[in-house]
CSV table of N, CA and C in Angstrom, one decimal:
chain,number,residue,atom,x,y,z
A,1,UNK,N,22.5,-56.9,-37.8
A,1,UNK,CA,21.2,-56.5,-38.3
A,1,UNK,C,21.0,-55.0,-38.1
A,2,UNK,N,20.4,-54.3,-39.1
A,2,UNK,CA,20.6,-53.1,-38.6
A,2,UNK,C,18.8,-52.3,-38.5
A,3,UNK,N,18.7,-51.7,-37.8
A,3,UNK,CA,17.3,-51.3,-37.0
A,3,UNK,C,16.6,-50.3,-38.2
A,4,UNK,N,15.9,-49.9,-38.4
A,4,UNK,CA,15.3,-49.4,-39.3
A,4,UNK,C,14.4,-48.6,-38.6
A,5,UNK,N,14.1,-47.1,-38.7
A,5,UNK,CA,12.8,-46.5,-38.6
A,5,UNK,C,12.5,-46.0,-39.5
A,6,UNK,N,10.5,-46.0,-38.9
A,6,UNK,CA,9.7,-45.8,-39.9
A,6,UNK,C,10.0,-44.6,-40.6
A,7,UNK,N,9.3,-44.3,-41.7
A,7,UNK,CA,9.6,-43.1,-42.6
A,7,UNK,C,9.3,-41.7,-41.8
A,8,UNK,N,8.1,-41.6,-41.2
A,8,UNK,CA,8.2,-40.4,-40.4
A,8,UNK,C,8.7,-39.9,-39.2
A,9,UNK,N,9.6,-40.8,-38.9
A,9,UNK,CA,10.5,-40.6,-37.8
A,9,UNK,C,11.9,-40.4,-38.2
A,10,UNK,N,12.6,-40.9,-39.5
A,10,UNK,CA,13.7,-40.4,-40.0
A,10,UNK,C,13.5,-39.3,-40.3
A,11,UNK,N,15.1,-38.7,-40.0
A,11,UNK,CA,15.6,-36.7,-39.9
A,11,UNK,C,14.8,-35.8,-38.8
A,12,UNK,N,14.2,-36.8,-38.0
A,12,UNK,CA,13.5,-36.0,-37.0
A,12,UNK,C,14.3,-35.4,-35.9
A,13,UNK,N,15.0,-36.0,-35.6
A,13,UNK,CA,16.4,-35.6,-35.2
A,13,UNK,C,17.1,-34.2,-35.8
A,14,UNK,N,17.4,-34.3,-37.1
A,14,UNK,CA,17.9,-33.3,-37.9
A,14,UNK,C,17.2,-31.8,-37.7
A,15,UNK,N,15.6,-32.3,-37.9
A,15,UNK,CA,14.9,-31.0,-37.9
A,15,UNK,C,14.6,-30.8,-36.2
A,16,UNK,N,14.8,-31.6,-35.2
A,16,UNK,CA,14.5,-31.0,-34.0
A,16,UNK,C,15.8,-29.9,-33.9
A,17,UNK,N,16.8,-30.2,-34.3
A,17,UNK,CA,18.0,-29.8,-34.2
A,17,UNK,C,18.0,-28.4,-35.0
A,18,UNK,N,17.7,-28.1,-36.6
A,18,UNK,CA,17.5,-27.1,-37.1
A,18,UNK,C,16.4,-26.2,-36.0
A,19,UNK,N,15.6,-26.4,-35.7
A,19,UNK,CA,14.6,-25.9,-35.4
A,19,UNK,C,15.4,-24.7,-34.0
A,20,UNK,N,16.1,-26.3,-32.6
A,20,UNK,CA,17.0,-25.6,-31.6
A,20,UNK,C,18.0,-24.5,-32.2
A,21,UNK,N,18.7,-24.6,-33.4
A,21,UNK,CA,19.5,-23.7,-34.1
A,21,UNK,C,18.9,-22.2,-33.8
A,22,UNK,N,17.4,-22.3,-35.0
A,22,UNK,CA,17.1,-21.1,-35.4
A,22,UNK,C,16.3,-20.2,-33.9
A,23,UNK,N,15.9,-20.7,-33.0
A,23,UNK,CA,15.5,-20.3,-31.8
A,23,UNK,C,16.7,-19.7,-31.3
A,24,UNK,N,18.0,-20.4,-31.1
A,24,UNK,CA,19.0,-19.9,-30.2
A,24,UNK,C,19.7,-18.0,-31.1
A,25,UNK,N,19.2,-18.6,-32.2
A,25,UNK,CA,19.6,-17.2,-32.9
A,25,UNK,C,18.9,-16.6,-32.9
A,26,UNK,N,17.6,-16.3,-32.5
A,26,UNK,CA,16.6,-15.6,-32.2
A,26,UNK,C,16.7,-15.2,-31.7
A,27,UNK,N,17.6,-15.9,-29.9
A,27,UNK,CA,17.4,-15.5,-28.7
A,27,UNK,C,18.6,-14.7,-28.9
A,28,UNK,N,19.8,-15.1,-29.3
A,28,UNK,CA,21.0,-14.1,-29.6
A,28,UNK,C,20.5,-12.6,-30.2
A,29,UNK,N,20.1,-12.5,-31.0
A,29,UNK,CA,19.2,-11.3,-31.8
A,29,UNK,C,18.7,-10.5,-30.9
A,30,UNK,N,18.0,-10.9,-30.2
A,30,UNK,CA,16.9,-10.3,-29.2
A,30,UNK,C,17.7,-9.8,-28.1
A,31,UNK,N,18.7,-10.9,-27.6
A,31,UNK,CA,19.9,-10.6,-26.5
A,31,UNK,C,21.0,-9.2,-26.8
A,32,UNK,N,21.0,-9.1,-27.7
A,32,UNK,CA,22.1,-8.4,-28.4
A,32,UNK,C,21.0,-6.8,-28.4
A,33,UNK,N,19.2,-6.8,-29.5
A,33,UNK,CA,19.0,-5.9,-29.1
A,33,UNK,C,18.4,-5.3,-27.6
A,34,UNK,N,18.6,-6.4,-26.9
A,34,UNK,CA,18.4,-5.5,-25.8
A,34,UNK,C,19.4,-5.4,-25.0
A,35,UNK,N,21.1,-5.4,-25.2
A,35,UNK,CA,21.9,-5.2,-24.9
A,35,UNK,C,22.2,-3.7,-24.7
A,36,UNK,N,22.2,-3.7,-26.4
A,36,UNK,CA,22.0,-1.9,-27.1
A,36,UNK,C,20.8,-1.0,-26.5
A,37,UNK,N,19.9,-1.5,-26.4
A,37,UNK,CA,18.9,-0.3,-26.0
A,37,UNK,C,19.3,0.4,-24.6
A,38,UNK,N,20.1,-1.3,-23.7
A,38,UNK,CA,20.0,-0.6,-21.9
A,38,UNK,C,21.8,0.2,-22.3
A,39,UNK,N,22.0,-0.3,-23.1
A,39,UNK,CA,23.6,1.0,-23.2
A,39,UNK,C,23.3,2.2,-23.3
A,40,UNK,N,22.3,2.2,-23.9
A,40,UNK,CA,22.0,3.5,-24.9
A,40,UNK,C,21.1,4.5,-24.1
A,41,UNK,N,20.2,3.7,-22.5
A,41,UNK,CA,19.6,4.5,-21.2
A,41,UNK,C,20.2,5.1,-20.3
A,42,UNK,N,19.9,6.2,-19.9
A,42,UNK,CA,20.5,6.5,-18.8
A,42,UNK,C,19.4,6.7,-17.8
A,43,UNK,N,20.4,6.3,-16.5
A,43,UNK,CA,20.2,6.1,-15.2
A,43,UNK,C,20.3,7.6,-14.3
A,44,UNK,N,19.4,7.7,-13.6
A,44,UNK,CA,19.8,8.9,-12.5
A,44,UNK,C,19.4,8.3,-11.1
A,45,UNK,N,20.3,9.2,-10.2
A,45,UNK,CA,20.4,8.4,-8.8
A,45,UNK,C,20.5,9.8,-8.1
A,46,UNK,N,20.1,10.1,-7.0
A,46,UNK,CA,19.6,11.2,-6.2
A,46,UNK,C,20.4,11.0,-4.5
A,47,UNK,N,21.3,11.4,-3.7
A,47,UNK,CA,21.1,11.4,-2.3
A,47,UNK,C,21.3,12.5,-1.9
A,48,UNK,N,21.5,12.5,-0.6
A,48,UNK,CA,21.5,13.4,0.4
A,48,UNK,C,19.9,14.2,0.1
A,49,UNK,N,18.5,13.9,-0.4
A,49,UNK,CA,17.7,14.8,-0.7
A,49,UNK,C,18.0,15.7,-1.8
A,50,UNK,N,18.9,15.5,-2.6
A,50,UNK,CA,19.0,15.6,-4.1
A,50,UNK,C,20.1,16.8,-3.6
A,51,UNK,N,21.1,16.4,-2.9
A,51,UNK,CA,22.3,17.4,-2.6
A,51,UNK,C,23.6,16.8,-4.1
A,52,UNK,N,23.4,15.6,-4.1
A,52,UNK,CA,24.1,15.2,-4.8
A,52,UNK,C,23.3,14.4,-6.2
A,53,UNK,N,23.7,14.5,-7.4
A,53,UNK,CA,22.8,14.0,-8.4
A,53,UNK,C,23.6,13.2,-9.3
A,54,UNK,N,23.9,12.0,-9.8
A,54,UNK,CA,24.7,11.6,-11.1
A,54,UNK,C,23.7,10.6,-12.2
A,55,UNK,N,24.3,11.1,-13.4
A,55,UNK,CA,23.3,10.5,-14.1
A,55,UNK,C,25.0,9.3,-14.9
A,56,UNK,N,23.8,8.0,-15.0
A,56,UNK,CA,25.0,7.2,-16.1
A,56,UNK,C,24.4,6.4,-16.9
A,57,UNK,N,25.0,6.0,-17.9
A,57,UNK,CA,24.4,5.1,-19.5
A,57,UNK,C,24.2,3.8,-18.9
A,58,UNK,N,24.0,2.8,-19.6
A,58,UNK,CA,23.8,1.6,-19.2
A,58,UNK,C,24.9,0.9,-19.2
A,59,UNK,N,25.9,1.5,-20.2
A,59,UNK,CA,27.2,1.2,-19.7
A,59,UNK,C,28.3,1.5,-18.6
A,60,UNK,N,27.4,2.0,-17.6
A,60,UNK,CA,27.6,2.3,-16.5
A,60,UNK,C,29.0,3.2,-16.5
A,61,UNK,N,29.0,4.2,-17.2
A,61,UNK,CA,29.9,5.6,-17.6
A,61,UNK,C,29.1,6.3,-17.1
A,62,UNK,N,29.9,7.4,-15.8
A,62,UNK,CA,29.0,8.6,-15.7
A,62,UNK,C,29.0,9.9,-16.8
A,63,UNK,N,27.9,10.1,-17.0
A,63,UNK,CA,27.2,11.2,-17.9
A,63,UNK,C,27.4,12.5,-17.6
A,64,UNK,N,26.8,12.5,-16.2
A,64,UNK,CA,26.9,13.7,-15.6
A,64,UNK,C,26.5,14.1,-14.1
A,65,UNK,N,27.6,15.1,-13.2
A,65,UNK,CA,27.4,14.8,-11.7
A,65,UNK,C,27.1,16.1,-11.3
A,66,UNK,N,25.9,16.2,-10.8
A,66,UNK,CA,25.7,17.3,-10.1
A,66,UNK,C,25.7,17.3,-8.7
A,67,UNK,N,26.3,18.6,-8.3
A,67,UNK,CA,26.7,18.6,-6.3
A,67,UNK,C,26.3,19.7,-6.1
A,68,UNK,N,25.2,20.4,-5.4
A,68,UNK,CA,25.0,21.5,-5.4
A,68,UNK,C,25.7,22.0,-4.1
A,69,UNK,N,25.9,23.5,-4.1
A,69,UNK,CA,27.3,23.7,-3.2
A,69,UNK,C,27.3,24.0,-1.9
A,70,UNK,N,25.9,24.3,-1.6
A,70,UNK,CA,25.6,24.0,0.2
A,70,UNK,C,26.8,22.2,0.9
A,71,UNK,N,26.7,21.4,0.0
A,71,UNK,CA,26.9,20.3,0.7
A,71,UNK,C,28.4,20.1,0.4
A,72,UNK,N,29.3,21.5,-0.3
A,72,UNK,CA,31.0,21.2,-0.3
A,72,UNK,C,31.2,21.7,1.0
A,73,UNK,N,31.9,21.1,1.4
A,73,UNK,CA,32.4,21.7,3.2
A,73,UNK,C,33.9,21.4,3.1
A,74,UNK,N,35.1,22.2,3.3
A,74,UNK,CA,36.1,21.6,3.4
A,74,UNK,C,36.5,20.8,4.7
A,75,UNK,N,35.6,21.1,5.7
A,75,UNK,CA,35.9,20.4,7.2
A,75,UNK,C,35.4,19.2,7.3
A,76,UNK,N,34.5,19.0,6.3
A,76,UNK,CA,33.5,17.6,6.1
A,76,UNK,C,33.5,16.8,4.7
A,77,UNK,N,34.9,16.4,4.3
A,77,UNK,CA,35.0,15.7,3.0
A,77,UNK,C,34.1,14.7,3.0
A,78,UNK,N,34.2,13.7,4.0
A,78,UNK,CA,33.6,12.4,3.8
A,78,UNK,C,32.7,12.4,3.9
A,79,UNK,N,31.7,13.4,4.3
A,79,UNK,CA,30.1,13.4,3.8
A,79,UNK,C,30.3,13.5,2.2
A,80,UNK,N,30.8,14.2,1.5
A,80,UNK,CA,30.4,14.4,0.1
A,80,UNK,C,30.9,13.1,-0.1
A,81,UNK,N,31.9,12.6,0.1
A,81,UNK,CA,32.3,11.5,-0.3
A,81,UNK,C,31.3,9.9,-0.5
A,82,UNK,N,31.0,10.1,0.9
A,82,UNK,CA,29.6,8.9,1.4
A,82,UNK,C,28.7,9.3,-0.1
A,83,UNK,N,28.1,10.4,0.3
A,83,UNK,CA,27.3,10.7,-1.3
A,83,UNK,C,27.5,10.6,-2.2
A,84,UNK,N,28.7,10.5,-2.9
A,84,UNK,CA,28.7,10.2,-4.1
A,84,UNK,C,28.9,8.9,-4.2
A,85,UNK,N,29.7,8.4,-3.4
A,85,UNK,CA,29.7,6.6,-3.1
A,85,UNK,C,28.2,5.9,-2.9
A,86,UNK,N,27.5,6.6,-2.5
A,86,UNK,CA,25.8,6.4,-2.6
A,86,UNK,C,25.2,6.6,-3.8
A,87,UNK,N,25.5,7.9,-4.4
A,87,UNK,CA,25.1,7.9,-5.9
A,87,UNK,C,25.0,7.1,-6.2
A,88,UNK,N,26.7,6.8,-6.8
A,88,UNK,CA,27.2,5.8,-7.6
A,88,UNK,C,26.6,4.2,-7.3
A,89,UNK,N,26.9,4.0,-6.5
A,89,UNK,CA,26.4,2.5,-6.1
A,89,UNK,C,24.6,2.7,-6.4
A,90,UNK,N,24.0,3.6,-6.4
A,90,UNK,CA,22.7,3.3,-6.7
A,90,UNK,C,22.0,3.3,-8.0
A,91,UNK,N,23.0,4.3,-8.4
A,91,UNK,CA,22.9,4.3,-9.9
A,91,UNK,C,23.4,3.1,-10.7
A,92,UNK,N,24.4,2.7,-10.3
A,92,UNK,CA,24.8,1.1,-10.8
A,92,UNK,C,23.7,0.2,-10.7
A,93,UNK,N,23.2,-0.1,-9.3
A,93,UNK,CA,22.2,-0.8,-9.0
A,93,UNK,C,20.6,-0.8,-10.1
A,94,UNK,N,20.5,0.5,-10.1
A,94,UNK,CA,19.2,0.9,-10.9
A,94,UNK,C,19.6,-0.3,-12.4
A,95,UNK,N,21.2,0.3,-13.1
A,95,UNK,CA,21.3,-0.6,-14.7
A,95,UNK,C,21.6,-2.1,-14.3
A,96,UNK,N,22.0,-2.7,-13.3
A,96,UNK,CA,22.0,-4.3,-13.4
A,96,UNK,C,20.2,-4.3,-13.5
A,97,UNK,N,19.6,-4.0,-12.3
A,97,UNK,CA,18.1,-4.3,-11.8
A,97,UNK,C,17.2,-4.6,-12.9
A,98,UNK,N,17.7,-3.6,-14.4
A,98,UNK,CA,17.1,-3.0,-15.0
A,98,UNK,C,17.7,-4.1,-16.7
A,99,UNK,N,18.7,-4.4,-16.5
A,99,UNK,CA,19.4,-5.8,-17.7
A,99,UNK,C,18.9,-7.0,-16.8
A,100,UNK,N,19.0,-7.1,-15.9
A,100,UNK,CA,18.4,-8.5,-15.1
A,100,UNK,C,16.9,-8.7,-15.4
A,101,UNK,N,16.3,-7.2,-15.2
A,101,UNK,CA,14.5,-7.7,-15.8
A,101,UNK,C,14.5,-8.0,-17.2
A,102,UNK,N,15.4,-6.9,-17.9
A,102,UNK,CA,15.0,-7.2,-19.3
A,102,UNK,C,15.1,-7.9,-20.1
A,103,UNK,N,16.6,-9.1,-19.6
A,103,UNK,CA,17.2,-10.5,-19.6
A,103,UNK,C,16.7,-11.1,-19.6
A,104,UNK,N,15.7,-11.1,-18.7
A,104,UNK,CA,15.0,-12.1,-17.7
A,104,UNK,C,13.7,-12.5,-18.9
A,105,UNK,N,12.9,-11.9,-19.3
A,105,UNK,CA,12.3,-11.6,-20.1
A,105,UNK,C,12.6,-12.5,-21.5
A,106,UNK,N,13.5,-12.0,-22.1
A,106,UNK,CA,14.0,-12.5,-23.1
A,106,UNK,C,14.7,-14.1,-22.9
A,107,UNK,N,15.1,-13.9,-22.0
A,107,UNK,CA,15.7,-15.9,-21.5
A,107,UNK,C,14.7,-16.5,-20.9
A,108,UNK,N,13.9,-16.1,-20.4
A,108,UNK,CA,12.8,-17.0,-19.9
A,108,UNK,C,13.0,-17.1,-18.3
A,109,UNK,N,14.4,-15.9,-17.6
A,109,UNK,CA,15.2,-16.0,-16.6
A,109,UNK,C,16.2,-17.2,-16.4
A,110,UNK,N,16.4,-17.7,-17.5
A,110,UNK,CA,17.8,-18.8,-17.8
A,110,UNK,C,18.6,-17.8,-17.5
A,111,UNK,N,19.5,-18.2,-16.7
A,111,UNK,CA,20.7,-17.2,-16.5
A,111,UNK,C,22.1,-17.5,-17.6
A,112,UNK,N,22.8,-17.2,-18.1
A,112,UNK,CA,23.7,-17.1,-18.5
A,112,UNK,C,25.4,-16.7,-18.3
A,113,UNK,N,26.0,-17.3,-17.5
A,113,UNK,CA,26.8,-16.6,-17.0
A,113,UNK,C,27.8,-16.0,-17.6
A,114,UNK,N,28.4,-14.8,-17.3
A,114,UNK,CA,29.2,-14.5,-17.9
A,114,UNK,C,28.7,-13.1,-19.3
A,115,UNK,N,27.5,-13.2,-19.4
A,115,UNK,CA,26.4,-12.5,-20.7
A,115,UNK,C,25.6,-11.6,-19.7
A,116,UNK,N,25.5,-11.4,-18.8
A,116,UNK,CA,24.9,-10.3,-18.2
A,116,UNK,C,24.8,-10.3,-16.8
């Protein structure tokens, strides 16, 4: 025997299912433009009291490094070094911080692994 539903409950299935479609491409759309916008920002990162300066994209390429030259010492590499290792890692920090909010946002904070 085979089960029958009523008339407004047949393809309801179908259309829940179009419906999940057209949302997930929505969310793709939205994911993608806000992929592009945080590529397209740049980040600046400051230490030593602004001895050292680097700016980078959201693609996390540096842009541009400023050292001002009080803080080159040849007897003291690893200070400059520390600093730019400081930069850098902060400046990184600033574009995850900054795709993680705006992610966050647009997914509802569903994480996705592997997508950001």
């Amino acid at each position: 025997m085979k089960a029958r539903l009523p008339k407004e409950y047949q393809n309801r299935g179908a259309n829940n299912m179009n419906s999940m479609i057209k949302q997930a491409q929505k969310m793709q759309a939205e994911i993608t433009n806000v992929q592009e916008e945080i590529e397209n920002e740049t980040f600046t990162a400051t230490t030593g009291g602004g001895a050292v300066e680097i700016t980078m994209n959201g693609r996390k390429q540096v842009q541009s490094l400023n050292i001002k030259p009080e803080v080159v010492d040849k007897d003291d590499v690893e200070m400059l070094q520390d600093l730019l290792i400081s930069a850098i890692n902060e400046c990184v920090k600033q574009i995850e911080d900054t795709s993680e909010a705006k992610m966050g946002a647009v997914t509802g904070g569903v994480s996705f692994p592997g997508l950001f």
